XYZ file of C-alpha atoms in Angstrom:
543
model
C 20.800 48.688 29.904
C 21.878 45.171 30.478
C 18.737 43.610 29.369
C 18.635 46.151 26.303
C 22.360 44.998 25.371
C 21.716 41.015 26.019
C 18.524 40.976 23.695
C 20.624 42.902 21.003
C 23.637 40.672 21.244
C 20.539 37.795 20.943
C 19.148 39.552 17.742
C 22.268 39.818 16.135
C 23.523 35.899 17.174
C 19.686 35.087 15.745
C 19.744 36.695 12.516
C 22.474 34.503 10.666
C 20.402 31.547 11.936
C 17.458 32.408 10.348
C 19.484 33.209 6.958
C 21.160 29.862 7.185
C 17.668 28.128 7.848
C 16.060 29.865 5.048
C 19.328 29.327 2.578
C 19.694 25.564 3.528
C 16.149 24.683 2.525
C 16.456 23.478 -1.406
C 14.814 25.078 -4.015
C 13.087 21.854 -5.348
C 12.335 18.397 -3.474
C 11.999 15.763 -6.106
C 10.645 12.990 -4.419
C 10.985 9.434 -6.777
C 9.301 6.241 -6.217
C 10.276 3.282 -8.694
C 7.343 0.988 -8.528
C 7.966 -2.356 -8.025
C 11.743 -2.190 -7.068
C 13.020 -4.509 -4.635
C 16.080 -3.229 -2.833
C 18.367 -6.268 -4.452
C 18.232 -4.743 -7.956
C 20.478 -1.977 -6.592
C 23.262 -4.254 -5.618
C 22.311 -7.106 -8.257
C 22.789 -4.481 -11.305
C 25.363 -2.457 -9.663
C 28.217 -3.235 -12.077
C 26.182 -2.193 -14.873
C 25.128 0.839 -14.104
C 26.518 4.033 -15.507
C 28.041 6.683 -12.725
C 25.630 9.216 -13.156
C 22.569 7.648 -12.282
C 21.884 5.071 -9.281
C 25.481 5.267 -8.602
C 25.318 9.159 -8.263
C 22.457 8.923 -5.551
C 24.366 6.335 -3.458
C 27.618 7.270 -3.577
C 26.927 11.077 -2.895
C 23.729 10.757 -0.825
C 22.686 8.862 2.082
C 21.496 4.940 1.807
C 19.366 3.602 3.809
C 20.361 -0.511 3.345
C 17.843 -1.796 5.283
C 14.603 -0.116 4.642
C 10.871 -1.577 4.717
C 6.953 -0.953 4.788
C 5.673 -1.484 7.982
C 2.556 -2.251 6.855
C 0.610 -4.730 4.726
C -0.736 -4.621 1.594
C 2.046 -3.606 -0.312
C 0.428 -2.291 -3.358
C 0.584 0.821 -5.915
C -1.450 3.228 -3.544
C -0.733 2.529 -0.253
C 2.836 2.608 -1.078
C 2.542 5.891 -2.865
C 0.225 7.523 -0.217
C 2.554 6.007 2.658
C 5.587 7.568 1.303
C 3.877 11.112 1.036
C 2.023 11.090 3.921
C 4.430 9.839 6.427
C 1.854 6.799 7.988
C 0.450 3.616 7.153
C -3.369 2.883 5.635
C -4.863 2.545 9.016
C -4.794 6.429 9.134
C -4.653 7.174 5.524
C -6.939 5.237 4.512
C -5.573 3.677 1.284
C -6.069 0.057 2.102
C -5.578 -0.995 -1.543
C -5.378 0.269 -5.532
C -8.987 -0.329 -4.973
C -11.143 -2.019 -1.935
C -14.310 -2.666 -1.294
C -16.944 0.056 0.138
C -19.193 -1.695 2.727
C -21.175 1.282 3.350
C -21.655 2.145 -0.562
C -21.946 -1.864 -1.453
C -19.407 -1.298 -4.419
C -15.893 -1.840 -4.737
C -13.759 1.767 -5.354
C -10.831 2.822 -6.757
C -8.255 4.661 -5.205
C -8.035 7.758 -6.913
C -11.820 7.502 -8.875
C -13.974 10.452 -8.461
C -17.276 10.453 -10.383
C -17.448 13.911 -9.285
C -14.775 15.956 -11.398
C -14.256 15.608 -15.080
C -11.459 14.726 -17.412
C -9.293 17.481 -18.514
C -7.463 16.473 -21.813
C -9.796 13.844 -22.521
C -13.073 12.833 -22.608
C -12.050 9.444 -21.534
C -13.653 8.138 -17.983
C -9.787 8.001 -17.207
C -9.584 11.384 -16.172
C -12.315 11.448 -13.487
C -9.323 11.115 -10.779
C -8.466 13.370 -7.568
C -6.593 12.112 -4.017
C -10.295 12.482 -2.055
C -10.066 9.357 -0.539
C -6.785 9.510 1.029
C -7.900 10.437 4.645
C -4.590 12.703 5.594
C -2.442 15.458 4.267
C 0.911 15.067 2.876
C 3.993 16.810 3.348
C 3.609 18.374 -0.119
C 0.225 19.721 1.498
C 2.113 21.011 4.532
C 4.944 22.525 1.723
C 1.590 24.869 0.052
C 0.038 25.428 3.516
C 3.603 26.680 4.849
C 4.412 28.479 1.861
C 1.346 30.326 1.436
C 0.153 28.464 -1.612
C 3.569 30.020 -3.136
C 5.638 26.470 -3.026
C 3.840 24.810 -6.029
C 3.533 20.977 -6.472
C 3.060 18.712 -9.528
C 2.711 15.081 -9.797
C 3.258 13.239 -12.884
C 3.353 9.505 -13.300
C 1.948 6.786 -16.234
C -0.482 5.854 -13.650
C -3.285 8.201 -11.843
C -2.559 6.916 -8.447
C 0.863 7.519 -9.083
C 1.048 10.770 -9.563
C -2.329 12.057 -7.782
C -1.663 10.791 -4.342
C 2.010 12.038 -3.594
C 0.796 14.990 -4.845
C -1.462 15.694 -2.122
C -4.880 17.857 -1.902
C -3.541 20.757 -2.548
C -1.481 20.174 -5.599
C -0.998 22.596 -8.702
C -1.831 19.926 -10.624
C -0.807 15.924 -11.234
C -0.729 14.386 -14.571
C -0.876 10.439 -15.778
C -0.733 9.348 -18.864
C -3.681 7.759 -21.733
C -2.808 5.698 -23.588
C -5.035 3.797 -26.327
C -5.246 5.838 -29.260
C -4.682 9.213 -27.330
C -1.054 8.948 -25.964
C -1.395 11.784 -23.623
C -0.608 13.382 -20.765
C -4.027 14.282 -18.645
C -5.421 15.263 -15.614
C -9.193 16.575 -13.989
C -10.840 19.742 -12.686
C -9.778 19.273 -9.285
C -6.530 20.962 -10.399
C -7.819 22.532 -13.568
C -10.048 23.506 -16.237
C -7.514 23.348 -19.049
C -4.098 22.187 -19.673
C -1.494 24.730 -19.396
C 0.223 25.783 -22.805
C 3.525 23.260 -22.444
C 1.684 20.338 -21.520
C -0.671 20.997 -24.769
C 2.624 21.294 -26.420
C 4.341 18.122 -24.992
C 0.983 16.109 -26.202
C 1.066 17.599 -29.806
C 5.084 17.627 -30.558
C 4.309 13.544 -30.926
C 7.289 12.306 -28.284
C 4.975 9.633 -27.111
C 3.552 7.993 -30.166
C 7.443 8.021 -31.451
C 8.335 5.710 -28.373
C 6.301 2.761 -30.416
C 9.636 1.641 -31.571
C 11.889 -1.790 -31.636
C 12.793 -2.846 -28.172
C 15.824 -4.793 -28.141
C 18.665 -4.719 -25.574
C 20.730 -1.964 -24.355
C 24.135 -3.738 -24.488
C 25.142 -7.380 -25.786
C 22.050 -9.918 -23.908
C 24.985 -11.807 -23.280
C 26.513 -9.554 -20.794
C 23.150 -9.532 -18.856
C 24.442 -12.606 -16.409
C 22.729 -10.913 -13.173
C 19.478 -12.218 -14.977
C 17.814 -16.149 -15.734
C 17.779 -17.191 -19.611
C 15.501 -14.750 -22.567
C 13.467 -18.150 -23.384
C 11.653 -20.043 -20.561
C 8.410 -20.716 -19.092
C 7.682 -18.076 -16.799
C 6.766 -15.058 -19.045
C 4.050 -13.693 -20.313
C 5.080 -11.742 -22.926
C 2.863 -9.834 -25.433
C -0.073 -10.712 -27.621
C 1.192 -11.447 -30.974
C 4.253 -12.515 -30.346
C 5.180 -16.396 -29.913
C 8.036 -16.225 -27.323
C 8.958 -13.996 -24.555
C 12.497 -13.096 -26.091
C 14.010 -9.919 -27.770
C 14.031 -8.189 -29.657
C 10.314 -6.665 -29.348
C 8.903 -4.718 -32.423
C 6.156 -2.396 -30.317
C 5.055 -0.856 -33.328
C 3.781 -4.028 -34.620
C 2.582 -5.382 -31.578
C 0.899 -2.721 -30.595
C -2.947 -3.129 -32.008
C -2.866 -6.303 -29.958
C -1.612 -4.956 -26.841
C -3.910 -1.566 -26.176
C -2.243 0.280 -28.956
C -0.420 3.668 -26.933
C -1.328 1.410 -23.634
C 2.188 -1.022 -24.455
C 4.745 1.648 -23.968
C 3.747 1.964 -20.095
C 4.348 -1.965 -20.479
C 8.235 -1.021 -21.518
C 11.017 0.222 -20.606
C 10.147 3.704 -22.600
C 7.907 4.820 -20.611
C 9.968 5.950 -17.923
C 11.894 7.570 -20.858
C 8.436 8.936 -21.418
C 7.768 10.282 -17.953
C 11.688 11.821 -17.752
C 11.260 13.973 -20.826
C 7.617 15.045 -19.142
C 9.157 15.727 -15.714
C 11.869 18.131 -17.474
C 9.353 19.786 -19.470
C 6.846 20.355 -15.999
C 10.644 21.691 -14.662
C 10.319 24.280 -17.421
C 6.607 24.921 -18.314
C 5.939 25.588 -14.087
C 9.267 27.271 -13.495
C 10.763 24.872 -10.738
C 13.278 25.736 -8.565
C 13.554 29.581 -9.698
C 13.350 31.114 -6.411
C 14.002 30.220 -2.866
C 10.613 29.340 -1.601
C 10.571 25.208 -2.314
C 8.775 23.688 -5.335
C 7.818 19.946 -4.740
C 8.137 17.880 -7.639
C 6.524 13.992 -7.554
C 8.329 11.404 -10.150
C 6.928 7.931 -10.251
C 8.495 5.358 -12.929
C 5.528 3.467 -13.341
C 7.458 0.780 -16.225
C 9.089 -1.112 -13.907
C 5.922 -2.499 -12.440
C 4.404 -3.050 -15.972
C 7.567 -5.015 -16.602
C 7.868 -7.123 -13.929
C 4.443 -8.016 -13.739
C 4.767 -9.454 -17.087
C 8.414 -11.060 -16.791
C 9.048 -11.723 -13.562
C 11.648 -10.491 -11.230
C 14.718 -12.791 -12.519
C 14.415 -11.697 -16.612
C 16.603 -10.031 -19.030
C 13.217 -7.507 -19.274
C 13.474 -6.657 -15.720
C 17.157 -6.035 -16.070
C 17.281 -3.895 -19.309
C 14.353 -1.622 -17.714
C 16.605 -1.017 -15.090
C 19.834 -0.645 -16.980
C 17.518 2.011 -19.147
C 16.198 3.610 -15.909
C 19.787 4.213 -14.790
C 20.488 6.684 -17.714
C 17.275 8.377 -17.403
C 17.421 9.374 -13.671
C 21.536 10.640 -14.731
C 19.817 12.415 -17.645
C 17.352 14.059 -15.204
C 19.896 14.946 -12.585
C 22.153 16.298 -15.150
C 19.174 18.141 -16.585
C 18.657 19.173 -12.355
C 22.296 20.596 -11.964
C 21.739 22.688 -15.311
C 18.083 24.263 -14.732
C 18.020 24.441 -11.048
C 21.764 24.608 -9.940
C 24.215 21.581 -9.222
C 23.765 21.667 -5.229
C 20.383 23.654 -5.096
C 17.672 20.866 -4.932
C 17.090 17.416 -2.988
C 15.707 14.425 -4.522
C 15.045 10.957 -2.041
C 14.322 7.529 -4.056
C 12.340 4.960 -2.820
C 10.009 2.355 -4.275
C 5.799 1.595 -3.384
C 6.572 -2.228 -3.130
C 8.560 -4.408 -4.121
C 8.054 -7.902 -5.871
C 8.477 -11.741 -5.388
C 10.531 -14.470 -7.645
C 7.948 -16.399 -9.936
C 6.698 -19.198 -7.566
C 6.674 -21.221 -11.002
C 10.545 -21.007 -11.157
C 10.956 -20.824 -7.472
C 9.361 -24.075 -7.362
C 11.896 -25.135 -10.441
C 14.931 -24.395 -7.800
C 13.058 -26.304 -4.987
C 11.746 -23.075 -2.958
C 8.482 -23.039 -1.386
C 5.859 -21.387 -2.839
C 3.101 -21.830 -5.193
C -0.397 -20.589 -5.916
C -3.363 -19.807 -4.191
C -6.941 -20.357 -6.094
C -9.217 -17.272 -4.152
C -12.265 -18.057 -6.501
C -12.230 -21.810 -5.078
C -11.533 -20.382 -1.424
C -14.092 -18.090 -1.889
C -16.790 -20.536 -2.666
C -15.532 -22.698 0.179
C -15.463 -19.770 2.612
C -19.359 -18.875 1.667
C -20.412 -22.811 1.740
C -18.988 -23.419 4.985
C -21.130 -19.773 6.252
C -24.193 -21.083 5.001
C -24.038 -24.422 6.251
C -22.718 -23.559 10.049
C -25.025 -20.500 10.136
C -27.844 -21.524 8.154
C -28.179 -18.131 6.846
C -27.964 -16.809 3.141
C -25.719 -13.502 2.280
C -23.881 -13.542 5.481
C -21.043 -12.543 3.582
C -21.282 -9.355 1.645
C -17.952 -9.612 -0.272
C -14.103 -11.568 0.163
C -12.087 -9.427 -1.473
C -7.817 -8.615 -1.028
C -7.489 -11.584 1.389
C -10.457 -10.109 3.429
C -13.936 -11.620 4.254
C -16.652 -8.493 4.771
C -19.886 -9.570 7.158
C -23.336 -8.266 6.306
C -24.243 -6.376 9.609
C -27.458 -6.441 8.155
C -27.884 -9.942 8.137
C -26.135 -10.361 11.715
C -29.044 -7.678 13.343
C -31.657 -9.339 11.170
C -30.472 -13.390 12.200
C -29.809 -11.973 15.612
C -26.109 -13.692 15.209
C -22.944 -12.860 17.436
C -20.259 -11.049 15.483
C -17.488 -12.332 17.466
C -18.728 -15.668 17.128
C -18.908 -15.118 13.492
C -15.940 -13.640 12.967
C -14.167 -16.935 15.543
C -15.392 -19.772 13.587
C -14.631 -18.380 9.622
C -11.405 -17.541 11.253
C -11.118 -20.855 12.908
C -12.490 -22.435 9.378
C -9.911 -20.582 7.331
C -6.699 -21.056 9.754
C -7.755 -24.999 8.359
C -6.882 -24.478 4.875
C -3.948 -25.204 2.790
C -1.816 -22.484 2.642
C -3.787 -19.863 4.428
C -0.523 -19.591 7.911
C -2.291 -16.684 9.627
C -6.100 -15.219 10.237
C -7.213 -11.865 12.069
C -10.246 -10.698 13.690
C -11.456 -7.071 13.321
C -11.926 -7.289 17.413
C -8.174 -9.004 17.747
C -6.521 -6.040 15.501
C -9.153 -3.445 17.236
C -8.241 -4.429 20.895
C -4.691 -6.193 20.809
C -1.430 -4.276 20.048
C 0.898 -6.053 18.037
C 4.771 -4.731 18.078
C 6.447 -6.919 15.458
C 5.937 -9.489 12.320
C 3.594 -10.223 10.202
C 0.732 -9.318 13.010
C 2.179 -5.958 13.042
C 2.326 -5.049 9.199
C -1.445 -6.169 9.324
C -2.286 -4.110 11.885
C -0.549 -0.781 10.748
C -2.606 -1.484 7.883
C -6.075 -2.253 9.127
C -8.291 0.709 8.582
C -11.278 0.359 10.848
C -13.614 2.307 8.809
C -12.847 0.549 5.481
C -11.278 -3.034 5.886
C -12.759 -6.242 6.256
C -14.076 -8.051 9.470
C -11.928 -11.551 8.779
C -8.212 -11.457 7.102
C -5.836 -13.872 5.917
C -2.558 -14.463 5.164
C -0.952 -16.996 2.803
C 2.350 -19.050 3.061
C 5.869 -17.415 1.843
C 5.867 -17.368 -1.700
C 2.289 -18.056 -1.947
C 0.293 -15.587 -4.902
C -3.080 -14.753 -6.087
C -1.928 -14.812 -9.459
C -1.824 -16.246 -12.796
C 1.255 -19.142 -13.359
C 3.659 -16.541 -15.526
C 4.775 -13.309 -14.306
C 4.489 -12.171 -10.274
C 2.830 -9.724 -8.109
C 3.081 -8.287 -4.940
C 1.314 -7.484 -1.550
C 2.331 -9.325 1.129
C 4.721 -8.304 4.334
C 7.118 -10.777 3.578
C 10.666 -9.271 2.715
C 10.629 -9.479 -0.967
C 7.769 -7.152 -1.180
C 8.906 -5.087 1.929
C 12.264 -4.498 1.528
C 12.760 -1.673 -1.174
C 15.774 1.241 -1.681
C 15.390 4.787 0.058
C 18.160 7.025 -0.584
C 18.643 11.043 -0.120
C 20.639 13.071 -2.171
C 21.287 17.082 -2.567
C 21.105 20.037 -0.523
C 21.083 19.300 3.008
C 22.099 15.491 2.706
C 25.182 14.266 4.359
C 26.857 11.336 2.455
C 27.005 7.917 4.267
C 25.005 4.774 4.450
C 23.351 2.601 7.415
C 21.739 -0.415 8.063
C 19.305 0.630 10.753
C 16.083 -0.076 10.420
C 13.711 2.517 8.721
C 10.310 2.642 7.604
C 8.530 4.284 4.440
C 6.476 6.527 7.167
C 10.481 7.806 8.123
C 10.656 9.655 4.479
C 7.707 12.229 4.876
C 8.945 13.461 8.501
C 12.328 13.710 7.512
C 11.400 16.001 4.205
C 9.411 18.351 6.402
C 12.322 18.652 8.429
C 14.506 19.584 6.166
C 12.279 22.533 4.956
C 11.368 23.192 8.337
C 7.407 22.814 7.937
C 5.018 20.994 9.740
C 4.815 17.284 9.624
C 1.877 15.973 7.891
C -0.902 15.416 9.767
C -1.503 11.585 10.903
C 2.420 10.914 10.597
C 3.801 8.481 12.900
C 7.530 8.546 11.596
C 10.550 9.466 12.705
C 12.819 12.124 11.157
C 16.359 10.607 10.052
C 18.388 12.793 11.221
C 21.513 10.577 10.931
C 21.666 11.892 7.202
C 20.265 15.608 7.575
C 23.848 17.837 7.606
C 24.363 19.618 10.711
């Protein structure tokens, strides 16, 4: 009787918990990566943002001050595949937007498939899927848990951007085509035809209508977080003389990829908003209470500062422009979904350095590093020390690739190989660290630069020799900037949690991209994707 009476008084102490587990989780997880935001434009543009939008997310969510990848490259897909899949490219597998294939003899694309066809186009830029990305993600683990019930949909301007946070399993992802199409597509991995509203959203003409003037949201004058409109370290766009607002897209745009330009402005995150609140309504979001996963990348900003730089009024309106369209969405959130009933986390792939040009102009290090000249060097100095011919098969993302072929066939040492171009290239200007495939396959590095590289060595795909130029060093043409290094301006980028389940508060503990996937599965209670090495953060997840 005492047993039957202690296992009751368990069932009945058991059964709220389960309620409250199963009414905490959120009805939709929209998970938003900016691409190409350094952490600094939150607290550089503060005072001109609106309350609704960045300002919302921080002050009522969770912010996380001092957040990095852990990994180098920082580029497009890594980041996006990081953030999804809770690890780094050594187990994902996405060592770069594209990399060369050693065992195919080609370089690849990310997200390219040659095996699935456009659906929306005929265009070869629909022949995308995530079957390269080695691991699940925890919108995977969301369908597996879920029963295929909990759908998912990516959508971003780019491919990569929306089809690997999206996972394997995804309802569907969309990107955007521009040239003369301006629409929204996708491939038969997900489908074999467009659903109804996204035929809809292509044909009402929102798109094409966002080939308009581009001038600035408030008085340029009152943009004093940013350098001068005129100087010398923009590109700008074809057909137009200067760099400077006001921009009239509809006239530039035969000279700048026609429907291609308004990824290249501030518009098309207006453009991938309105998309994400008609996928909201078209896929029915956040009706019930088994979790939807919804995957928002603003794919402008990298467009943007690509072109301008990280210090220009361009960069700066984006963002001011941005601001209102994440408070329209959340706005649009609290209405469709319920004010309180969904979670959405922000972070960024990458972030972005200063134009060496006008670093250089203020007296900072940095500069520019010529890899066609290097390249040549690197191959000259082969042939001469080895007296061989096609030792290298390719140098590509600050990597050198052997020919094993050659190395069997000349009966060469790899490790001596792999010492001496290592030893060569330590030599050059510039170039302030080298790696070894056997020194990142046998040593374990804990912190720095050595680290990032390691975390993001790949055995199967990555190179046998790789390099690492100075601070503020670039592969890159003298206007505009990039990104890809472990150095803190390309590391150091926002992550902040907002909505159902999120306790508000801030920290400046370290955390890592690979923290964001753990923590989501967490807070739904599923299983954590497969490779992930992160932690959960439970500082932020309510009690």
């Amino acid at each position: 009787m005492k047993r039957y009476l202690l296992a009751m008084f368990l069932l009945l102490l058991m059964s709220p918990l389960k309620a409250q587990i199963k009414n905490e989780k959120p009805k939709l997880v929209v998970g938003i990566v900016v691409d190409q935001m350094r952490y600094d434009y939150l607290t550089r543009f503060w005072n001109q943002f609106g309350e609704e939008g960045f300002k919302r997310l921080v002050n009522n969510g969770y912010n996380f001050k001092n957040n990095h990848f852990n990994y180098v490259p920082t580029y497009t897909g890594p980041g996006h595949a990081s953030v999804f899949t809770g690890t780094t490219p050594e187990y994902h597998g996405i060592i770069g937007n594209g990399w060369f294939d050693k065992f195919e003899d080609r370089s690849v694309y990310c997200v390219s498939d040659e095996s699935v066809q456009p659906v929306g186009t005929e265009s070869e830029a629909g022949k995308m899927s995530p079957h390269r990305m080695k691991s699940t993600t925890f919108t995977d683990e969301n369908r597996l848990h879920t029963q295929m019930k909990g759908k998912t949909i990516g959508i971003a301007l780019k491919d990569r951007g929306a089809i690997l946070p999206a996972g394997h399993s995804a309802n569907a992802a969309y990107w955007f085509h521009g040239q003369d199409e301006a629409k929204w597509i996708s491939s038969n991995y997900y489908m074999s035809d467009l659903p109804g509203w996204v035929k809809e959203f292509n044909n009402s003409g929102k798109a094409k209508a966002y080939l308009k003037t581009w001038n600035t949201l408030r008085d340029i004058k009152s943009y004093t977080e940013s350098g001068v409109d005129e100087n010398n370290f923009e590109f700008g766009y074809q057909g137009k003389e200067k760099a400077t607002f006001p921009y009239d897209l509809k006239t530039l745009a035969a000279e700048n990829g026609n429907f291609e330009l308004i990824k290249a402005t501030p518009f098309g995150n207006d453009l991938t908003a309105e998309f994400a609140k008609a996928a909201v309504e078209g896929e029915s979001l956040g009706e019930d209470d088994i979790t939807d996963i919804l995957t928002l990348s603003f794919s402008s900003t990298d467009y943007v500062g690509h072109n301008f730089g990280v210090n220009s009024k361009e960069i700066q309106d984006t963002y001011l422009r941005l601001d209102l369209a994440i408070g329209d969405f959340l706005a649009y959130l609290d209405k469709t979904v319920g004010a309180g009933e969904y979670t959405v986390f922000l972070t960024a792939d990458h972030g972005g350095v200063d134009v060496p040009a006008y670093l250089k102009s203020r007296k900072i290090p940095s500069g520019y590093f010529e890899d066609v000249k290097m390249n040549e060097k690197i191959e000259k100095f082969v042939n001469e020390e080895f007296k061989v011919d096609s030792l290298i098969q390719n140098i590509s993302n600050t990597q050198v690739f052997l020919d094993y072929k050659v190395l069997k066939e000349e009966d060469l040492d790899a490790h001596e190989v792999q010492q001496k171009i290592a030893h060569y290239l330590l030599q050059q200007k510039n170039i302030s660290r080298v790696y070894t495939r056997e020194q990142l396959q046998s040593a374990s590095f804990t912190e720095g630069i050595s680290a990032l590289i390691q975390n993001g060595f790949n055995q199967e795909r990555s190179g046998d020799i790789l390099f690492v130029l100075d601070p503020g060093y670039i592969i890159y043409p003298e206007k505009g900037t990039t990104h890809g290094s472990g150095f803190m301006y390309d590391t150091h980028v926002p992550l902040i949690f907002f909505g159902k389940g999120i306790k508000p508060g801030s920290t400046f503990e370290h955390s890592v991209i690979p923290d964001i996937a753990p923590t989501i599965s967490a807070l739904l209670g599923i299983s954590f994707p497969d490779a992930s090495i992160g932690r959960p953060l439970v500082e932020m997840l309510e009690d």
